[in-house]
Coordinates of C-alpha atoms and ligand atoms in Angstrom, one line a residue:
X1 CA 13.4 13.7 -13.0
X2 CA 11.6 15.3 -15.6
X3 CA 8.3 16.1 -13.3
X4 CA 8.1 19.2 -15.2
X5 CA 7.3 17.9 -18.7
X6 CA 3.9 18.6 -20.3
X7 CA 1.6 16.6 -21.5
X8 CA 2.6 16.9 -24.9
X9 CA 6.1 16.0 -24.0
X10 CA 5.3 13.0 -22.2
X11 CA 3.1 11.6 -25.0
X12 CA 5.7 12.1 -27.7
X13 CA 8.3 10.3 -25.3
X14 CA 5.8 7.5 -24.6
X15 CA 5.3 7.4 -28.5
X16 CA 9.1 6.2 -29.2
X17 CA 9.2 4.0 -25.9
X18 CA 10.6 0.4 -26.1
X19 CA 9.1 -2.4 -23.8
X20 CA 11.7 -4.8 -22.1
X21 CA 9.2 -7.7 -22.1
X22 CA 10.4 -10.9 -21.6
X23 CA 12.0 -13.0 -18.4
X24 CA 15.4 -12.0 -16.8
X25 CA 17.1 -15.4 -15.6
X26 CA 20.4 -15.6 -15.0
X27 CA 21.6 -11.9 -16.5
X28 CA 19.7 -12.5 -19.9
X29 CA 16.1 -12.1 -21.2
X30 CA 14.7 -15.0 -22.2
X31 CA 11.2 -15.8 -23.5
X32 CA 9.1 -18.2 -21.3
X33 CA 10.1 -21.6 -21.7
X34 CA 6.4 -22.1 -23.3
X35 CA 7.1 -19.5 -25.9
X36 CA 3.4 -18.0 -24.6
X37 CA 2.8 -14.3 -24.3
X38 CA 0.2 -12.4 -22.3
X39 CA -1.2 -8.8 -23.3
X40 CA -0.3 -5.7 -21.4
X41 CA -3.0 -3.5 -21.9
X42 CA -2.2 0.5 -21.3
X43 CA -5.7 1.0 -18.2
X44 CA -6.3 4.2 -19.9
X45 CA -6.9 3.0 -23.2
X46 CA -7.7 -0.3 -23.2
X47 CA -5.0 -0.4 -26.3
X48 CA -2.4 -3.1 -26.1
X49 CA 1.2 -1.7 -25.4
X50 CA 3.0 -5.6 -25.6
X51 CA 3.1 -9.0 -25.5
X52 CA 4.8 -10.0 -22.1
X53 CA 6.3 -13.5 -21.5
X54 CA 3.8 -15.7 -19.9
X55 CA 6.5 -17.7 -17.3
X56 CA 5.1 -20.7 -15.6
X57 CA 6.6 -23.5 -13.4
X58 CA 9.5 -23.9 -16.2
X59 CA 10.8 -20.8 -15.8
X60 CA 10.8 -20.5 -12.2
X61 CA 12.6 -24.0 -11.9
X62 CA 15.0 -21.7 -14.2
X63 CA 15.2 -18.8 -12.0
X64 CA 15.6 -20.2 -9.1
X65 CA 18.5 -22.6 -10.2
X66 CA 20.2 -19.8 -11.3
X67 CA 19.4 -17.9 -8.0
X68 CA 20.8 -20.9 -6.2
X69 CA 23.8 -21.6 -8.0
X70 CA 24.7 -17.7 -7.8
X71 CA 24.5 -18.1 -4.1
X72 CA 26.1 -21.0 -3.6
X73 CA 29.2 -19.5 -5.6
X74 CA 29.3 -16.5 -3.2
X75 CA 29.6 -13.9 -5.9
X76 CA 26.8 -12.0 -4.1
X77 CA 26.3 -13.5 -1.0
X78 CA 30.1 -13.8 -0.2
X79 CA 31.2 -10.5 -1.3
X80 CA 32.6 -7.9 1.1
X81 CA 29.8 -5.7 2.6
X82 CA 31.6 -2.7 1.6
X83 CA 31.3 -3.9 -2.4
X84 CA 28.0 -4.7 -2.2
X85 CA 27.1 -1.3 -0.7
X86 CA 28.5 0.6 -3.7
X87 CA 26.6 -1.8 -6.0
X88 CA 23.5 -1.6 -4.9
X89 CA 24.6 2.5 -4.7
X90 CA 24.9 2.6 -8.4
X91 CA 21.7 0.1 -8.9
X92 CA 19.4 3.3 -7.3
X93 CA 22.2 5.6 -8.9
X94 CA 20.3 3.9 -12.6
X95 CA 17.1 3.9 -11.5
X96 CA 17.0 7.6 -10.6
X97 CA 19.1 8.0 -13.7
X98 CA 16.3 6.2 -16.3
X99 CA 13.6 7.9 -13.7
X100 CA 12.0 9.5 -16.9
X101 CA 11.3 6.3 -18.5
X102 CA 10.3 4.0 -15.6
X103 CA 8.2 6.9 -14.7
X104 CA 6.2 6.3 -17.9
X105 CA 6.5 2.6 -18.2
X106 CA 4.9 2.6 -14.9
X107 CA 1.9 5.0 -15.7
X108 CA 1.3 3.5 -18.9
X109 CA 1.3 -0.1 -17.5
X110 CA -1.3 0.9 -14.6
X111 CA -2.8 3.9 -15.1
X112 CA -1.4 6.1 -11.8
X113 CA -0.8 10.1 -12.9
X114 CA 2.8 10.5 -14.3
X115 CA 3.0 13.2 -11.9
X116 CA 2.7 10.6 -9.1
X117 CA 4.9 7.8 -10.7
X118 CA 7.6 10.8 -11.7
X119 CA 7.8 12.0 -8.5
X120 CA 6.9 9.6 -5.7
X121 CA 7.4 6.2 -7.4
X122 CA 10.5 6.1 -9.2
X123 CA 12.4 8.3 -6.6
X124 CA 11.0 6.2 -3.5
X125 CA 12.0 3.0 -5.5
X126 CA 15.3 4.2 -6.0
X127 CA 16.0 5.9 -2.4
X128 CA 14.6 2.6 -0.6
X129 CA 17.3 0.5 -2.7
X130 CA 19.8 3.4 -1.3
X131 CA 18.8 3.1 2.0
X132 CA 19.5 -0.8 2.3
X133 CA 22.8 -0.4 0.3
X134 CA 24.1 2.4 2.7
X135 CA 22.9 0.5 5.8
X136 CA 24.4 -3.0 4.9
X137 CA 27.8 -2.0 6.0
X138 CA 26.7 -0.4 9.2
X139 CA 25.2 -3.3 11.1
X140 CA 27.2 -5.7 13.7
X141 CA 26.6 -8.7 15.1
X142 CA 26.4 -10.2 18.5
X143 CA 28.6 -11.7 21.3
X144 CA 26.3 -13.6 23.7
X145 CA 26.8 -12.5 27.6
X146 CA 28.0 -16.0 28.3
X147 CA 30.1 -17.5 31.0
X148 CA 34.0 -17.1 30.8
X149 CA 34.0 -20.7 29.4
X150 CA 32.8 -19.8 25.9
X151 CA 32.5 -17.6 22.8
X152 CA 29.1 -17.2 21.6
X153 CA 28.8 -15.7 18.8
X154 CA 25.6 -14.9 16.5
X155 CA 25.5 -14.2 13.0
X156 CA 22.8 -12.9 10.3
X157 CA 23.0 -14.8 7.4
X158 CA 21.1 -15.0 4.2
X159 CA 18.5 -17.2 4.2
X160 CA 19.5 -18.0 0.7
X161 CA 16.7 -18.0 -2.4
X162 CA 14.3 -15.8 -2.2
X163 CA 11.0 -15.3 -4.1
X164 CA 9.0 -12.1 -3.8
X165 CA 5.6 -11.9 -5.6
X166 CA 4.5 -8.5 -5.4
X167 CA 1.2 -6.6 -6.9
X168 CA 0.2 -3.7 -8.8
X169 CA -0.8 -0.8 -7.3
X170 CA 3.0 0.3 -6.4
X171 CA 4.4 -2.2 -8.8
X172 CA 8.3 -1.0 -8.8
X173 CA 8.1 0.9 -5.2
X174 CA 6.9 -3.0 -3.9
X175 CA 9.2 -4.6 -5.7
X176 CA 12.1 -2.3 -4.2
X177 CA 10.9 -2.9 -0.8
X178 CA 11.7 -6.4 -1.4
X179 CA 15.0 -5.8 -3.3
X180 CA 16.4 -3.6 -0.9
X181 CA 16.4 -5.7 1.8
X182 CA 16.9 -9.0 0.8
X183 CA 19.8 -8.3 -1.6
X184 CA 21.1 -5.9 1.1
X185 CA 21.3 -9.3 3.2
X186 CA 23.6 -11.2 0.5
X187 CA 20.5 -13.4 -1.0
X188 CA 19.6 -14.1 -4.6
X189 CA 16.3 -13.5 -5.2
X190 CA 13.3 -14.6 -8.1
X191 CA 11.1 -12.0 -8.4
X192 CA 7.3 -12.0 -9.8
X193 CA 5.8 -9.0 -10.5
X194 CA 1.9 -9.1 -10.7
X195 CA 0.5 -9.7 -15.1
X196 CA -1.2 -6.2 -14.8
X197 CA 2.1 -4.3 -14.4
X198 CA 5.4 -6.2 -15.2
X199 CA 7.2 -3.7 -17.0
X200 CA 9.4 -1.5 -14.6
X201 CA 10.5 -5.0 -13.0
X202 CA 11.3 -6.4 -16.0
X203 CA 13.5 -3.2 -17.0
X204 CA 15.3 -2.4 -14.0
X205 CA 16.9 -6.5 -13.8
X206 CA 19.4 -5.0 -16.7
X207 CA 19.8 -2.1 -14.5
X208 CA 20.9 -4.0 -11.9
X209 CA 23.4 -5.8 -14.2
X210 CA 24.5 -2.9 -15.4
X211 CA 25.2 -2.1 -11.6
X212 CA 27.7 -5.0 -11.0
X213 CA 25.1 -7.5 -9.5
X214 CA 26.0 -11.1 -10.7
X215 CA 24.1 -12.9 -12.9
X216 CA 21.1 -14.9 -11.4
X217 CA 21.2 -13.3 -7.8
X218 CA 18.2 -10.9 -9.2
X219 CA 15.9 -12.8 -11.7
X220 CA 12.9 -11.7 -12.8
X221 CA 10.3 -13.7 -13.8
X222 CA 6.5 -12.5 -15.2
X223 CA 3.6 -14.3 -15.4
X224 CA -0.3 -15.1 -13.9
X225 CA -0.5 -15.6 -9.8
X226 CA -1.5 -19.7 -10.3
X227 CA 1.3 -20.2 -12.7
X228 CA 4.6 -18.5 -12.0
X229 CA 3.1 -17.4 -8.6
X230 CA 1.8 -20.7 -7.5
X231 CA 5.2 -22.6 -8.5
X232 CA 7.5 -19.6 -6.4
X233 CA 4.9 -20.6 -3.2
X234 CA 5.9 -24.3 -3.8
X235 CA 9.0 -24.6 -5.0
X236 CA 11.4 -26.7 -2.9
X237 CA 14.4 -25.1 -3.7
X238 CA 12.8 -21.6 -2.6
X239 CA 14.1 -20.5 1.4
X240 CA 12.0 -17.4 1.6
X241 CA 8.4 -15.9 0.1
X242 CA 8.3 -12.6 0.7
X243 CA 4.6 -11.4 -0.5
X244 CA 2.7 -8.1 -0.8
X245 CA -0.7 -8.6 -2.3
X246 CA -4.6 -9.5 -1.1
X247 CA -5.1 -11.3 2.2
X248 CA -6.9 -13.9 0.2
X249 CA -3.4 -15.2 -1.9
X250 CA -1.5 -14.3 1.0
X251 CA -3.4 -17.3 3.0
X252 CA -2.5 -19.3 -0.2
X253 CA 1.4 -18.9 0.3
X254 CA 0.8 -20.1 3.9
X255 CA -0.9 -23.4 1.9
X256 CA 2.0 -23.6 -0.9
X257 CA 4.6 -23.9 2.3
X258 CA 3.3 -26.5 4.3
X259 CA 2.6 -28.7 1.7
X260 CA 6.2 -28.2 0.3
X261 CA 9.2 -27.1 2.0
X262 CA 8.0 -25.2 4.9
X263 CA 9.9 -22.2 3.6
X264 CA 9.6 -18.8 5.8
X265 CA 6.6 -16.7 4.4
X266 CA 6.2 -12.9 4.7
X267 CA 2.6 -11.5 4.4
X268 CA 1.9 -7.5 3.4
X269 CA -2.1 -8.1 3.3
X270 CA -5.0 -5.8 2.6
X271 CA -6.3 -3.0 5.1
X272 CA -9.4 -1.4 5.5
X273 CA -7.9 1.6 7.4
X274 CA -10.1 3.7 10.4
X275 CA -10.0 7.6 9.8
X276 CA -11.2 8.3 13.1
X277 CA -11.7 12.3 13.2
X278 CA -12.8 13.3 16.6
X279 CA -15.0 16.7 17.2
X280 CA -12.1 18.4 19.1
X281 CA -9.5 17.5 15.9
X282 CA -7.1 20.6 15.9
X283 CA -7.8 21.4 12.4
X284 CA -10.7 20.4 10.7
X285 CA -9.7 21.3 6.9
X286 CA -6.8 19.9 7.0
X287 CA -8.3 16.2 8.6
X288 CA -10.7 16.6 5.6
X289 CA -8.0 17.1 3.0
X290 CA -5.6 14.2 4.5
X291 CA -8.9 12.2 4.4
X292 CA -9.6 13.1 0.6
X293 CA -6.4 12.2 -0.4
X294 CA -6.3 9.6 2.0
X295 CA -8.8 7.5 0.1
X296 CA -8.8 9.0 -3.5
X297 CA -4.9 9.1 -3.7
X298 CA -3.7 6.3 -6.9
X299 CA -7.4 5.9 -7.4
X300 CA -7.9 4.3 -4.0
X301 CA -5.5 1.4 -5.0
X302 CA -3.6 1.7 -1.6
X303 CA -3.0 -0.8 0.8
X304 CA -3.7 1.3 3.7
X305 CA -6.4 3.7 1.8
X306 CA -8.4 5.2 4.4
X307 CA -11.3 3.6 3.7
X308 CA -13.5 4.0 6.7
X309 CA -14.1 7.6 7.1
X310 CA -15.1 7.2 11.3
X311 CA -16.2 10.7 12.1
X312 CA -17.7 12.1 15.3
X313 CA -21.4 12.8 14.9
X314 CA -21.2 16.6 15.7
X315 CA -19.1 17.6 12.9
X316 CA -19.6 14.8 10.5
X317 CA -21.6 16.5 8.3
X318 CA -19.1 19.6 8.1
X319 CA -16.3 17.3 7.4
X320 CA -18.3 15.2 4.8
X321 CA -18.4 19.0 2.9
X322 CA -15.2 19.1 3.1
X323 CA -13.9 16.1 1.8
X324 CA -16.5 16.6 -1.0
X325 CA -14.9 19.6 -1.8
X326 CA -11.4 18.6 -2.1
X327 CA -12.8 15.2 -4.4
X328 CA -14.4 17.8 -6.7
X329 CA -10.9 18.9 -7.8
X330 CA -9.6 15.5 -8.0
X331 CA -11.5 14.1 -10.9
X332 CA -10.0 11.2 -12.9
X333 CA -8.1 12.6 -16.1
X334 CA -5.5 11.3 -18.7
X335 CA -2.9 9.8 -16.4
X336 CA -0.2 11.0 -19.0
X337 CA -1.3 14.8 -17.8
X338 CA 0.9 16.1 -15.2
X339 CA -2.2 18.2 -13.5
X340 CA -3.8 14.9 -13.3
X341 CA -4.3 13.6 -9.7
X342 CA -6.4 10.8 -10.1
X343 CA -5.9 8.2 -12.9
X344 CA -7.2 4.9 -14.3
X345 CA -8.2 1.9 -12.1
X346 CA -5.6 -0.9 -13.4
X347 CA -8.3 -3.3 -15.6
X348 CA -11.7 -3.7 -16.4
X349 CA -11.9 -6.5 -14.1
X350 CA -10.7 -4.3 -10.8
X351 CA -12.9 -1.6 -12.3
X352 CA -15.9 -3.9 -12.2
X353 CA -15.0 -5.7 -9.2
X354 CA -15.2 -1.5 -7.6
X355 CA -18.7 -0.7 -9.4
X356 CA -20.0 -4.0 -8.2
X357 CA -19.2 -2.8 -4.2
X358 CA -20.7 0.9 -5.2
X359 CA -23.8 -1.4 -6.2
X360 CA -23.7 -3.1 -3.2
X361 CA -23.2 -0.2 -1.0
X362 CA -26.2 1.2 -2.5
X363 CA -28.3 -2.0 -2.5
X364 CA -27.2 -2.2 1.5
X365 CA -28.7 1.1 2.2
X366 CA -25.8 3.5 2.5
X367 CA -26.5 7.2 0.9
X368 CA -24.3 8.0 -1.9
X369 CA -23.3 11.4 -1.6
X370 CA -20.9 11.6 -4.3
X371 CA -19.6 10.0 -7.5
X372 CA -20.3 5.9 -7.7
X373 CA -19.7 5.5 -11.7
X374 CA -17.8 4.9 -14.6
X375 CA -16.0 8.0 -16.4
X376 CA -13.9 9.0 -19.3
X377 CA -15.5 6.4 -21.7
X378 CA -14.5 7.7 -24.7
X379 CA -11.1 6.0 -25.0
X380 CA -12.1 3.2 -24.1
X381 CA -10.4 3.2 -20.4
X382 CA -11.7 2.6 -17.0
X383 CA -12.1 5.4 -14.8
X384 CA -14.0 5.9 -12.0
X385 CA -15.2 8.9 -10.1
X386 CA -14.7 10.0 -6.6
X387 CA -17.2 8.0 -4.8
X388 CA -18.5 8.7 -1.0
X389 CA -21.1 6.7 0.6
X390 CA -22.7 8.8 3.9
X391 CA -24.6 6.9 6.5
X392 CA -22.6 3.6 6.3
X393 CA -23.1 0.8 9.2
X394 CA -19.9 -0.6 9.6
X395 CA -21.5 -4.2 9.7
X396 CA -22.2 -3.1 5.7
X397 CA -20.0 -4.6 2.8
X398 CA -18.4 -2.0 1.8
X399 CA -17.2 -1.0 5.2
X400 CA -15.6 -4.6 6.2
X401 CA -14.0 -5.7 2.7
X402 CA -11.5 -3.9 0.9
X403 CA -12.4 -2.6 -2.4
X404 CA -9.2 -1.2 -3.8
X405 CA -10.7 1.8 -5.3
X406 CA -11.9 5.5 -5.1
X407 CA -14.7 4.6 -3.0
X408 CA -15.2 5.9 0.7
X409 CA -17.3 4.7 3.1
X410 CA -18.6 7.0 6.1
X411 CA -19.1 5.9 9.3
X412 CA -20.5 8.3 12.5
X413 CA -19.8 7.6 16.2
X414 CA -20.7 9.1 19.4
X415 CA -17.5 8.8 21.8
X416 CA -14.6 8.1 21.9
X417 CA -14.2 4.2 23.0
X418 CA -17.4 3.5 20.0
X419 CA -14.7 5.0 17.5
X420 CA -12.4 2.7 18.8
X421 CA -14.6 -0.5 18.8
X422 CA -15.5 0.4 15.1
X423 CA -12.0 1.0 14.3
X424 CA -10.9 -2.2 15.1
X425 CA -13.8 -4.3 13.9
X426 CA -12.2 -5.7 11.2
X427 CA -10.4 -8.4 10.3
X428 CA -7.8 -6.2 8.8
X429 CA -5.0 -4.5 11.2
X430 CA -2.4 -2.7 8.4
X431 CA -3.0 0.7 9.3
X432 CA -5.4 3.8 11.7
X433 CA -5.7 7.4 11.8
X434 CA -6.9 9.4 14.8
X435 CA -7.7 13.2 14.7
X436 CA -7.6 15.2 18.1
X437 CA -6.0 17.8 20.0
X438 CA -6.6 15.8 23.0
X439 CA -2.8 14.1 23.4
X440 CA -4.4 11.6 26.6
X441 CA -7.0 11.0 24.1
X442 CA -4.4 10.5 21.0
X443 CA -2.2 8.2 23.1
X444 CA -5.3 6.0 24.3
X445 CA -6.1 5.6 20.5
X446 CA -2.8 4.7 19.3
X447 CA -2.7 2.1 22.2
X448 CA -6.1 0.5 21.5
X449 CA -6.1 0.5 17.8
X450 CA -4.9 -2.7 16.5
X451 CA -2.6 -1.7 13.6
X452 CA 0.9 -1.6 12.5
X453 CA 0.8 1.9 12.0
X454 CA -1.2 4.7 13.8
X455 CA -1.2 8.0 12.7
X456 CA -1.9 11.1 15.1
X457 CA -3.0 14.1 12.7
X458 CA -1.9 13.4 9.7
X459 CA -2.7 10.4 7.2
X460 CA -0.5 8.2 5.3
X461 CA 2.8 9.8 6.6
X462 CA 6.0 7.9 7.0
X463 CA 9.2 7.3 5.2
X464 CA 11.9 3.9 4.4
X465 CA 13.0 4.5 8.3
X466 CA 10.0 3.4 9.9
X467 CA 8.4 -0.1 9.5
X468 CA 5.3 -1.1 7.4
X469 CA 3.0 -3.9 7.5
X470 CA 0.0 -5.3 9.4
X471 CA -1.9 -6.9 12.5
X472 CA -5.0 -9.9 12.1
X473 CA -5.5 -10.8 8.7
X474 CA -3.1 -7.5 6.9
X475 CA -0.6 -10.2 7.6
X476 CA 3.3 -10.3 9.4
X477 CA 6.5 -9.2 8.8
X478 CA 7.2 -6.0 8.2
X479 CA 8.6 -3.8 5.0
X480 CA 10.6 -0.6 5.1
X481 CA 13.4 -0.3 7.9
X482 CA 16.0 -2.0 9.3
X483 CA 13.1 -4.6 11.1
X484 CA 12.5 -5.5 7.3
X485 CA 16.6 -7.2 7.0
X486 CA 15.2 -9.6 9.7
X487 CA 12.5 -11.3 7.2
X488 CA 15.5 -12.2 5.2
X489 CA 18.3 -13.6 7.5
X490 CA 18.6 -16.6 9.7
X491 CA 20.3 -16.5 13.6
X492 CA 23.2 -18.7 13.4
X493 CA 24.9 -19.1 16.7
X494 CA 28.9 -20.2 17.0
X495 CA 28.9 -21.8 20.3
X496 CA 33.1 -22.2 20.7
X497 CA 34.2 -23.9 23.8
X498 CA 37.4 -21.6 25.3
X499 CA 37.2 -23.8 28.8
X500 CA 39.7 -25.5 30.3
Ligands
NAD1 P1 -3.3 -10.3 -5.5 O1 -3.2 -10.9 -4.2 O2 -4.4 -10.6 -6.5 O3 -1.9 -10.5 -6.3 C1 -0.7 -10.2 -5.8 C2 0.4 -11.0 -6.4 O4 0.1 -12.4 -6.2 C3 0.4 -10.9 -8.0 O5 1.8 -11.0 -8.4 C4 -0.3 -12.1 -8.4 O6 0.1 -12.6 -9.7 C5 0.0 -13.1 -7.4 N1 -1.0 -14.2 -7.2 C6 -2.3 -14.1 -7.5 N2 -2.9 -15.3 -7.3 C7 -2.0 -16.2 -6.9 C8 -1.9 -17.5 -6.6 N3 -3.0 -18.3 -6.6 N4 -0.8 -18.1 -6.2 C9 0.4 -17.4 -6.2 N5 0.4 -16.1 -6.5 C10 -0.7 -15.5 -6.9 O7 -3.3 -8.7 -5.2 P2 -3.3 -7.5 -6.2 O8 -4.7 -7.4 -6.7 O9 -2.2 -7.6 -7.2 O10 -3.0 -6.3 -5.2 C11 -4.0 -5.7 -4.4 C12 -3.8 -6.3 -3.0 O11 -2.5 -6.0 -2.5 C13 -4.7 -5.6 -2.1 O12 -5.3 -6.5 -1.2 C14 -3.8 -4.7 -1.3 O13 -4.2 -4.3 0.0 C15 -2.5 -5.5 -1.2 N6 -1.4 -4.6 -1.0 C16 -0.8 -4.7 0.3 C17 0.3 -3.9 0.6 C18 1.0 -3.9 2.0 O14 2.1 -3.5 2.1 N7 0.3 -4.5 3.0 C19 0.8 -3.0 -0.4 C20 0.2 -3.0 -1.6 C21 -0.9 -3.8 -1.9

């Protein structure tokens, strides 16, 4: 991938780019039944870069009937696992292959540094889709330790349609932690990316044709959450939802299924992730650096940001120096520049929405040590600067509700089990961070913080092997993994009788 470009060279490349921008259903584009369009605006700019088909309940009635009748004929879900493998080989093969160009269509869609989308999107997106393909093959069933008189056998088997509504912060690297699994797992799938950033799911569905994947097993479908969204969370004809976006929709998908089909739902919620650095950390730069990038990292648009800065009150003013000193370096530029390490925030409306919780941090009495406004107003986009809020209760707004932006909030404890309590009073459980050199202390944290993921010295580490998702209210289920093929297959059990 072309990481390497300037910024020169990745302007004139976005200057002849083509937009892929209507609905994928059953291996063609199609415009939305309605004919309606939605804008999708470039974050940095505020400029239009094209009209987007607005699908709705029409076109997901399409989708999915193609989805359904592709399964139902077996090309996909029937076909030796060995095939399927090499397919979804050569789908990652394409991805890595048009890497310059998703690269772009995803920084231009959603304002994240090309640098970023060149080098961590793209390739993750396309290595995650590896990883299911090469696993597929690998992966046996069960005899059950019965008496002599039978043969139990169980099975994973598809669970059939699937419909994956995914959001925008990591719009293709979501998608693909959807994709890879559940096409891995011989399913068809309809997939909704969210309206601010349809385009690199729109693009790669050809890609996936062009792989050998049959038409209608992978649909894509855009459009606005109530519409298209809504009608994937209630459609009868839909098995699975597998969903990565705010807690608040994800409680919605939980509504759409019982009052339709009672389909399985998936939930990859919000977080409002505990940095807990402890006095006897081993190494106090680095903590402050994995905490700057832990919260300031794709303009604090994370899932598992770290949020909560929980620092022991001996050294918290050292490390809040710190941090401020690695933030200084990382202010908001021209996501198109490949020095650029922080970019635009994804609309005005999520801009906003983040001002209004620096307001309200403000207004709630926290000290704001750094940053807490709008930047880069010239072109008209909607940056904002590294902001960090000292002195924070964590009973305060901005320490309890996710804000999905550059904004961290600093919280001081005195011992060990108070880090804990804070840690944990939340109503979120995706992800925690502890910081010591103490390993009975590190082990007693990892224990008592109620996450899916804890980290022990390091921030926001991990890779497709391990599994991702949350406790409480950052949902269940769990991406990434082999744990992640379970979310998409059902136990069958072939009870045969060999008695007597
Ligand atoms: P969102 O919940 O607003 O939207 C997510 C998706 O749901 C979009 O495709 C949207 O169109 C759709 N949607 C919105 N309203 C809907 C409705 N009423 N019915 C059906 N669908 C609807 O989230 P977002 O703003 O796109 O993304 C940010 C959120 O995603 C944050 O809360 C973040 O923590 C979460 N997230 C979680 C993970 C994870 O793995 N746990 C990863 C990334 C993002």
């Amino acid at each position: 991938m072309s990481a390497a470009l300037s910024l020169d060279a990745w302007k004139s490349q976005a200057s002849s780019l083509s937009y892929r921008n209507q609905a994928f259903i059953d291996g063609k584009y199609v415009d939305a039944a309605s004919g309606e369009t939605f804008d999708c605006i470039n974050p940095a700019t505020g400029e239009v870069l094209t009209k987007v088909a607005a699908g709705d309940k029409a076109d997901i009635d399409r989708a999915v009937k193609a989805a359904r009748t592709a399964f139902e004929k077996g090309s996909w879900s029937q076909m030796a696992p060995a095939k399927r493998k090499k397919i979804l080989q050569k789908f990652a093969d394409l991805i890595e292959k048009h890497g310059t160009e998703l690269a772009l269509l995803e920084t231009l869609d959603m304002g994240k540094p090309i640098r970023d989308s060149s080098s961590i999107d793209i390739p993750g997106s396309a290595n995650c889709i590896r990883w299911y393909g090469e696993a597929l093959d690998k992966i046996y069933d069960e005899i059950a330790p019965t008496g002599p008189e039978a043969v139990a056998m169980i099975r994973r088997e598809p669970v059939g349609v699937v419909g994956a509504v995914v959001p925008w912060n990591f719009p293709l690297m979501m998608a693909a932690w959807k994709i890879g699994p559940a096409l891995a797992t011989g399913n068809s799938m309809v997939l909704k990316p969210a309206e601010q950033s349809p385009l690199t799911a729109i693009r790669i569905a050809e890609l996936a044709a062009e792989a050998g994947i049959p038409d209608g097993v992978f649909n894509v479908v855009p459009g606005f959450g109530e519409t298209a969204g809504q009608a994937i969370g209630r459609h009868m004809d839909v098995d699975c939802v597998t969903f990565t976006g705010s807690a608040e929709v994800g409680k919605y998908f939980l509504k759409y299924s019982g009052e339709s089909n009672m389909k399985r739902v998936s939930l990859e919620c919000g977080g409002k992730t505990p940095n807990i650095i402890m006095a006897d950390a081993p190494d106090l730069d680095a903590a402050a650096t994995a905490a700057a990038w832990g919260i300031f990292f794709n303009q604090g648009e994370v899932c598992n940001a770290g949020s909560r800065l929980i620092v022991e009150e001996s050294i918290k003013d050292q490390v809040i120096e710190k941090v401020m000193a690695v933030a200084e370096k990382l202010r908001p530029g021209d996501p198109l520049d490949p020095k650029t390490r922080m970019g635009a925030i994804v609309d005005k409306t999520q801009m906003e929405r983040v001002l209004g919780y620096i307001e309200a941090g403000k207004g709630e009495g926290a000290k704001l040590r750094m940053g807490g406004g709008r930047v880069n107003t010239d072109k008209g986009g909607f940056f904002i600067e590294p902001t960090l809020f000292d002195e924070v209760d964590n009973k305060m707004k901005i320490a309890q509700e996710e804000i999905f932006g550059p904004v961290l909030s600093t919280i001081s404890f005195k011992d060990a089990d108070e880090a804990i309590r804070i840690g944990n009073d939340t109503i979120y459980g995706l992800a925690a961070a502890v910081w010591t050199r103490d390993i009975t202390k590190a082990h007693k944290a990892a224990r008592a913080l109620r996450a899916g993921v804890v980290w022990v010295n390091c921030f926001d580490a991990g890779d497709i092997t391990s599994p991702f998702g949350g406790f409480k209210q950052s949902g269940f289920g769990r991406d990434k993994s082999l744990h992640a093929m379970d979310k998409y297959t059902e136990l069958k059990t072939t009870w045969i009788n060999v008695g007597a």
